[in-house]
Coordinates of N, CA and C and ligand atoms in Angstrom, one line a residue:
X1487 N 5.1 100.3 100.8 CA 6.0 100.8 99.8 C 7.4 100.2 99.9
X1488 N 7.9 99.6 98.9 CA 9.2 99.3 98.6 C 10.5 100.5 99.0
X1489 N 11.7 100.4 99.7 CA 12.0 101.2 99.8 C 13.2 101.4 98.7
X1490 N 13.8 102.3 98.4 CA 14.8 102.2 96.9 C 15.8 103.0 97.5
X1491 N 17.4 103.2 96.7 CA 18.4 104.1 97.5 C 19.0 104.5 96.3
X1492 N 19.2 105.6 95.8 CA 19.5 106.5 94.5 C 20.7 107.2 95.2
X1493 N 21.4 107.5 94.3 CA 22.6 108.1 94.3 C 22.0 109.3 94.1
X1494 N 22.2 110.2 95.0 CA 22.4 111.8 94.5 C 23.7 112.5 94.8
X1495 N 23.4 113.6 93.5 CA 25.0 114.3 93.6 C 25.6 114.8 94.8
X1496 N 24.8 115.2 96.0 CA 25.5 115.7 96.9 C 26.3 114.3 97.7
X1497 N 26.4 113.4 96.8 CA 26.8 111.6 97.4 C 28.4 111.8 96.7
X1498 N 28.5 112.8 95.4 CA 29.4 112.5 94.8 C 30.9 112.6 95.8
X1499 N 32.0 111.5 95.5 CA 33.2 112.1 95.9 C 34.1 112.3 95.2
X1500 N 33.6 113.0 93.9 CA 34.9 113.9 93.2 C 35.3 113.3 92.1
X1501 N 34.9 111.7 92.2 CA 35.8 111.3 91.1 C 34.7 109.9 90.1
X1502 N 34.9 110.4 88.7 CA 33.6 109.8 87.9 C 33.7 108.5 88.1
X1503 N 34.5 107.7 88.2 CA 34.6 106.2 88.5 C 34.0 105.7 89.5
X1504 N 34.2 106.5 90.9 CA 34.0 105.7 91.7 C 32.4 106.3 92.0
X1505 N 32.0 107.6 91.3 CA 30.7 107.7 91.7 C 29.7 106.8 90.9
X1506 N 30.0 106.4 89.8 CA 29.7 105.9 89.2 C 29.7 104.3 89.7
X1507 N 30.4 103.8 90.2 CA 30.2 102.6 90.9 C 29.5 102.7 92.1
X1508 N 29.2 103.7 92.9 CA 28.3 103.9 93.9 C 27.1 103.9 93.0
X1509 N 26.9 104.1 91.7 CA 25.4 104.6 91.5 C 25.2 103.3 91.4
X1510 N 25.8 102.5 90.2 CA 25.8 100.8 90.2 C 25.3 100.1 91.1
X1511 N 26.0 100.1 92.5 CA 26.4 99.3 93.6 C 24.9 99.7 94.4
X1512 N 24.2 101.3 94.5 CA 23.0 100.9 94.9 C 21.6 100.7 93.9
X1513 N 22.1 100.5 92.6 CA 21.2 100.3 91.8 C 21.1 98.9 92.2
X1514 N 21.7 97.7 92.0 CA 21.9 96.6 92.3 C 21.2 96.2 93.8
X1515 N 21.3 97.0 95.1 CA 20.6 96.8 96.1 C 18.8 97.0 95.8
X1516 N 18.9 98.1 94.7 CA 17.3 98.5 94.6 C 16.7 96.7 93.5
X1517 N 17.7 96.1 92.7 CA 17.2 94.8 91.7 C 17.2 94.0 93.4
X1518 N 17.9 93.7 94.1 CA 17.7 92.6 95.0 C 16.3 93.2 95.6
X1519 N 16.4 94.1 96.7 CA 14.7 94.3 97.0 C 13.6 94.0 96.1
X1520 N 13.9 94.6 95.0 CA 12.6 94.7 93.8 C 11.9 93.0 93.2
X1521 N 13.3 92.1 93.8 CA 13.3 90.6 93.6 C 12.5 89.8 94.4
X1522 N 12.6 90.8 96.0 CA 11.9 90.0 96.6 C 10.6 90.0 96.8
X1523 N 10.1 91.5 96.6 CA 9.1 92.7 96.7 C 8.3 91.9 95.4
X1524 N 8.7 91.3 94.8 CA 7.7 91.5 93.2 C 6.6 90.6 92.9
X1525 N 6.3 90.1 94.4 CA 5.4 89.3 94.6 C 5.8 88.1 93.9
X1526 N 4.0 87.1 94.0 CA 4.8 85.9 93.4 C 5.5 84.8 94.0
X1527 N 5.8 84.0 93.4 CA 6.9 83.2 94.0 C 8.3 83.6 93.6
X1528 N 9.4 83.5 94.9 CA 10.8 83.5 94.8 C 11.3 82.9 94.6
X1529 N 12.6 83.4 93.8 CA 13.4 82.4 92.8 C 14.2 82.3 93.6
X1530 N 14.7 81.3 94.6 CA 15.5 81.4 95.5 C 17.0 81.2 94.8
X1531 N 16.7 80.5 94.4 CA 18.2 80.8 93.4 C 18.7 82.0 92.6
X1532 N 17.5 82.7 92.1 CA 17.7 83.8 91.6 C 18.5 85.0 92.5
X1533 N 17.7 84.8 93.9 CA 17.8 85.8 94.9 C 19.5 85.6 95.1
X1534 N 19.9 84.4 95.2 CA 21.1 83.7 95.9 C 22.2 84.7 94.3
X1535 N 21.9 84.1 93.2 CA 22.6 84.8 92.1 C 23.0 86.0 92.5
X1536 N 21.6 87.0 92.5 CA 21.4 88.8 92.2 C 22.3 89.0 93.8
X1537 N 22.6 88.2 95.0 CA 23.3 88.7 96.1 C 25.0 88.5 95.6
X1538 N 25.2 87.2 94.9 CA 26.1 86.9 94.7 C 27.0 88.0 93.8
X1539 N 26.2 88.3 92.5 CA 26.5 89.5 91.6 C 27.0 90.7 92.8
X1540 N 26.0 91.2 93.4 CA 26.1 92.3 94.3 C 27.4 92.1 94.7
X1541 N 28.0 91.1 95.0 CA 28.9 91.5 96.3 C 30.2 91.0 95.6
X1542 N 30.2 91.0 94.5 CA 31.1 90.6 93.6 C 31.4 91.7 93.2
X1543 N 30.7 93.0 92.8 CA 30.5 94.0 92.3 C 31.4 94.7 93.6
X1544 N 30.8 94.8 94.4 CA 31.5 95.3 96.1 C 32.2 95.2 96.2
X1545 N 33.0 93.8 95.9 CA 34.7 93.1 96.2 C 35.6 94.2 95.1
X1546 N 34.7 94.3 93.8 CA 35.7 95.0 92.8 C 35.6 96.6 93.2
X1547 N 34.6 97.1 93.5 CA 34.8 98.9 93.8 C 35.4 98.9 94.9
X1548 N 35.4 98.5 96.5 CA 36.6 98.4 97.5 C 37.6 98.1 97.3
X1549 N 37.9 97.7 96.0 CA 39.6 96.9 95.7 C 39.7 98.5 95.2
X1550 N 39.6 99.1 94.1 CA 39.4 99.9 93.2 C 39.8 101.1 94.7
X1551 N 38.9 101.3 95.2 CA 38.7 102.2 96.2 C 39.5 102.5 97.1
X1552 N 40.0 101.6 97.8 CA 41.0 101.5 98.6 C 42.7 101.6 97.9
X1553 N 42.8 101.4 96.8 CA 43.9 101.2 95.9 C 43.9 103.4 95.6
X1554 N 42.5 103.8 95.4 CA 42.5 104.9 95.3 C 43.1 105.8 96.3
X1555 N 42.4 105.6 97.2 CA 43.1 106.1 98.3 C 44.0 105.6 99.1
X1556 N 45.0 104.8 98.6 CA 46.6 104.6 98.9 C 47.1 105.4 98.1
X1557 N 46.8 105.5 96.4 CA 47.6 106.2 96.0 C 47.6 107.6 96.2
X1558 N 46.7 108.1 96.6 CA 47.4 109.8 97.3 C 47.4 110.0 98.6
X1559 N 47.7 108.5 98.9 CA 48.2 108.6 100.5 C 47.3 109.1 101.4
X1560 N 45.4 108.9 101.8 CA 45.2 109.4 102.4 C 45.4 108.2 103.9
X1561 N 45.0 109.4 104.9 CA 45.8 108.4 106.3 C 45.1 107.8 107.0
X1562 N 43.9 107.9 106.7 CA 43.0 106.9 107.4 C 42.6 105.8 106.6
X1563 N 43.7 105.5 105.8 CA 43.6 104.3 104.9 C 42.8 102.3 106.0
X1564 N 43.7 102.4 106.8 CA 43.2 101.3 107.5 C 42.3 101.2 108.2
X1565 N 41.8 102.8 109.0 CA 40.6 103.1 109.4 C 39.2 102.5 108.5
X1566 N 39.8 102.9 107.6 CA 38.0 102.9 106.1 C 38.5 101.6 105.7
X1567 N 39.7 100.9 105.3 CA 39.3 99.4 105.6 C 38.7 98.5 106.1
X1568 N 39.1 99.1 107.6 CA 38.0 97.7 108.6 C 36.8 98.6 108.4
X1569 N 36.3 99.4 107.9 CA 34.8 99.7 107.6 C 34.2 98.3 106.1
X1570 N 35.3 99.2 105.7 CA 34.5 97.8 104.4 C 34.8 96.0 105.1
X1571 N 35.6 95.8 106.0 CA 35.6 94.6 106.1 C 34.0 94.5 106.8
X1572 N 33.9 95.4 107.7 CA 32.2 95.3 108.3 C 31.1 95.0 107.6
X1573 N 31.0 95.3 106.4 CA 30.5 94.9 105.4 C 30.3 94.3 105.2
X1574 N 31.4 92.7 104.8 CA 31.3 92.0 105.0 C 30.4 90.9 105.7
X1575 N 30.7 91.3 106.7 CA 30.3 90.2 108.0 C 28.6 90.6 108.1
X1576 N 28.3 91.6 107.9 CA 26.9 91.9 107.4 C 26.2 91.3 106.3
X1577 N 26.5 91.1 105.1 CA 26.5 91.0 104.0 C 26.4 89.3 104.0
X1578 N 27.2 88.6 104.9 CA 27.3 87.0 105.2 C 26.2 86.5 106.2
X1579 N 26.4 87.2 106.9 CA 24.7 87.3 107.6 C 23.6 86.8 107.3
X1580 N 23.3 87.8 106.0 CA 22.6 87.9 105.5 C 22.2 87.3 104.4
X1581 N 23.2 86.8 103.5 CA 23.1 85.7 102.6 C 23.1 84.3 103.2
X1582 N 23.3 84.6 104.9 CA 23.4 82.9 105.1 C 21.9 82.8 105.5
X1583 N 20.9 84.0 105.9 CA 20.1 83.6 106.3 C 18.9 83.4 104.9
X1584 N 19.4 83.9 104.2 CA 18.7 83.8 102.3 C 18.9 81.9 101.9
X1585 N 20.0 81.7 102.3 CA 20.2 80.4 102.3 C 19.8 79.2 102.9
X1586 N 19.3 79.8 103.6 CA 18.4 78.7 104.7 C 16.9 79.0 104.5
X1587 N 16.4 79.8 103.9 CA 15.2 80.6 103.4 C 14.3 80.3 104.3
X1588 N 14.1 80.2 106.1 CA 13.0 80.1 106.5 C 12.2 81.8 106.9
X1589 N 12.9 82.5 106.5 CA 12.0 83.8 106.7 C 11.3 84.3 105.8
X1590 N 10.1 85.3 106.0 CA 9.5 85.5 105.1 C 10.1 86.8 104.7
X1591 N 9.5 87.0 103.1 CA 10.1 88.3 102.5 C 10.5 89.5 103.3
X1592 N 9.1 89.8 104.0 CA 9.2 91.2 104.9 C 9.9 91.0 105.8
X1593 N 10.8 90.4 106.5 CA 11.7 90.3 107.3 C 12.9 90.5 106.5
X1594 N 12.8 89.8 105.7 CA 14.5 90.0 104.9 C 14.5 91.6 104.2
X1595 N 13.5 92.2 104.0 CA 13.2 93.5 103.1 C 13.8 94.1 104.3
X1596 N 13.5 93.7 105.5 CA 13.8 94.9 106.8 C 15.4 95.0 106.6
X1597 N 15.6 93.7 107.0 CA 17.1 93.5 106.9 C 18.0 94.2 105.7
X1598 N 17.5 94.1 104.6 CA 18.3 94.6 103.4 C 17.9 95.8 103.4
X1599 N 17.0 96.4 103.6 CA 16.8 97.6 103.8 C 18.0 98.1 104.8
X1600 N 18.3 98.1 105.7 CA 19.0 98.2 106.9 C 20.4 97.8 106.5
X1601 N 20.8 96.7 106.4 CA 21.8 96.3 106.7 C 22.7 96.5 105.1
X1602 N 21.8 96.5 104.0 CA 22.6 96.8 102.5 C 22.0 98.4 102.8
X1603 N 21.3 98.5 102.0 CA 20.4 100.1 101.8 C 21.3 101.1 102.7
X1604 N 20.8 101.1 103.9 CA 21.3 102.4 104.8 C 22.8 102.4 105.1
X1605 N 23.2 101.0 104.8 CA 24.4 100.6 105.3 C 25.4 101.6 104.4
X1606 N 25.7 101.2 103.1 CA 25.8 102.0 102.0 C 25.6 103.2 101.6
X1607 N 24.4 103.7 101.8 CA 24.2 105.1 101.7 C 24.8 106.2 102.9
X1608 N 25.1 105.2 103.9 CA 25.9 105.9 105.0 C 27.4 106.1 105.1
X1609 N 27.7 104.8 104.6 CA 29.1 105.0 104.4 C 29.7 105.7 103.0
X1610 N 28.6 105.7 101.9 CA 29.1 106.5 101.0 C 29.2 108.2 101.3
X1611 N 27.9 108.5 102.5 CA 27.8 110.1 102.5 C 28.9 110.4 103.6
X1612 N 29.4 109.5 104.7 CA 29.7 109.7 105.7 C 31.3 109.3 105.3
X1613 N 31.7 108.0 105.6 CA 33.1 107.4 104.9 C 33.8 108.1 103.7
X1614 N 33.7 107.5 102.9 CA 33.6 108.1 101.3 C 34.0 109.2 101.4
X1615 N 33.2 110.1 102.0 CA 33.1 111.7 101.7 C 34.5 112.2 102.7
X1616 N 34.7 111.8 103.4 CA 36.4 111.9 104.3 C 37.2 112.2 103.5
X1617 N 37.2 110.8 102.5 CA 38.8 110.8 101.6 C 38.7 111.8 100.6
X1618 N 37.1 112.2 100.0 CA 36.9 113.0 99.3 C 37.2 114.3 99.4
X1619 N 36.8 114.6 100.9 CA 37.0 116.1 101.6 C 38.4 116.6 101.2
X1620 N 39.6 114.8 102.3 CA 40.6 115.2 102.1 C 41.8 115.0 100.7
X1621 N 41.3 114.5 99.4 CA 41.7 115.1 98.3 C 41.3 116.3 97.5
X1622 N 40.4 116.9 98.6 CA 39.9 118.8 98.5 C 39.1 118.7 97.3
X1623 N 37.6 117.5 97.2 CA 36.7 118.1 96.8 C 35.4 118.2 97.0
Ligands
FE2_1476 FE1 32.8 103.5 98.2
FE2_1477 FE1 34.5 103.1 101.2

């Protein structure tokens, strides 16, 4: 079974933009799996694209997000930064090893499962939900 990561409401943090770019952001990790998963031959370029979109998308909701929470001054602002820079260095990882394409699908499924999928859904219910708590919702 493919694994997939859906936004549910108890994910929300209070505010329609940014939940709304969480739903986006793991809808987009469920098109990359579903790309590799879809049997067939890989479009390695395709794959290279659909990561590239992704994390383009990621650069714009952390900008967005972290802009959010400067403006009502929450205080663990630099804390949940170097979270998203973690991201990052994950995320490069991972497209470097898409880029050299000697592994097979199920290994990279593990990985994006893990390293996008859980990664994400963690820091949305876990991170996220801090600044949310502390703008009291
Ligand atoms: Fe977020
Ligand atoms: Fe965040």
């Amino acid at each position: 079974m493919v694994p997939h990561f859906d936004w549910t409401k108890d994910m929300s943090v209070g505010d329609a933009t940014l939940d709304e770019q969480h739903k986006k952001l793991l809808g987009q990790i469920n098109a990359i799996i579903d790309r590799i998963a879809g049997g067939g031959i890989i479009l390695e370029k395709d794959l290279v694209l659909a990561m590239n979109f992704f994390v383009d998308y990621v650069r714009q909701h952390l900008t967005y997000e972290e802009a959010y929470m400067a403006q009502g001054g929450y205080p663990e602002l630099e804390e949940h930064k170097k979270k998203h820079a973690e991201f990052f260095k994950k995320y490069e990882e991972i497209r470097q090893r898409i880029a050299e394409s000697k592994e097979l699908p199920d290994m990279l499924l593990v990985d994006i499962e893990r390293y996008l999928g859980n990664w994400w859904l963690g820091h949305i219910g876990h991170e996220d939900k801090k600044y949310a708590k502390f703008f009291g919702h």
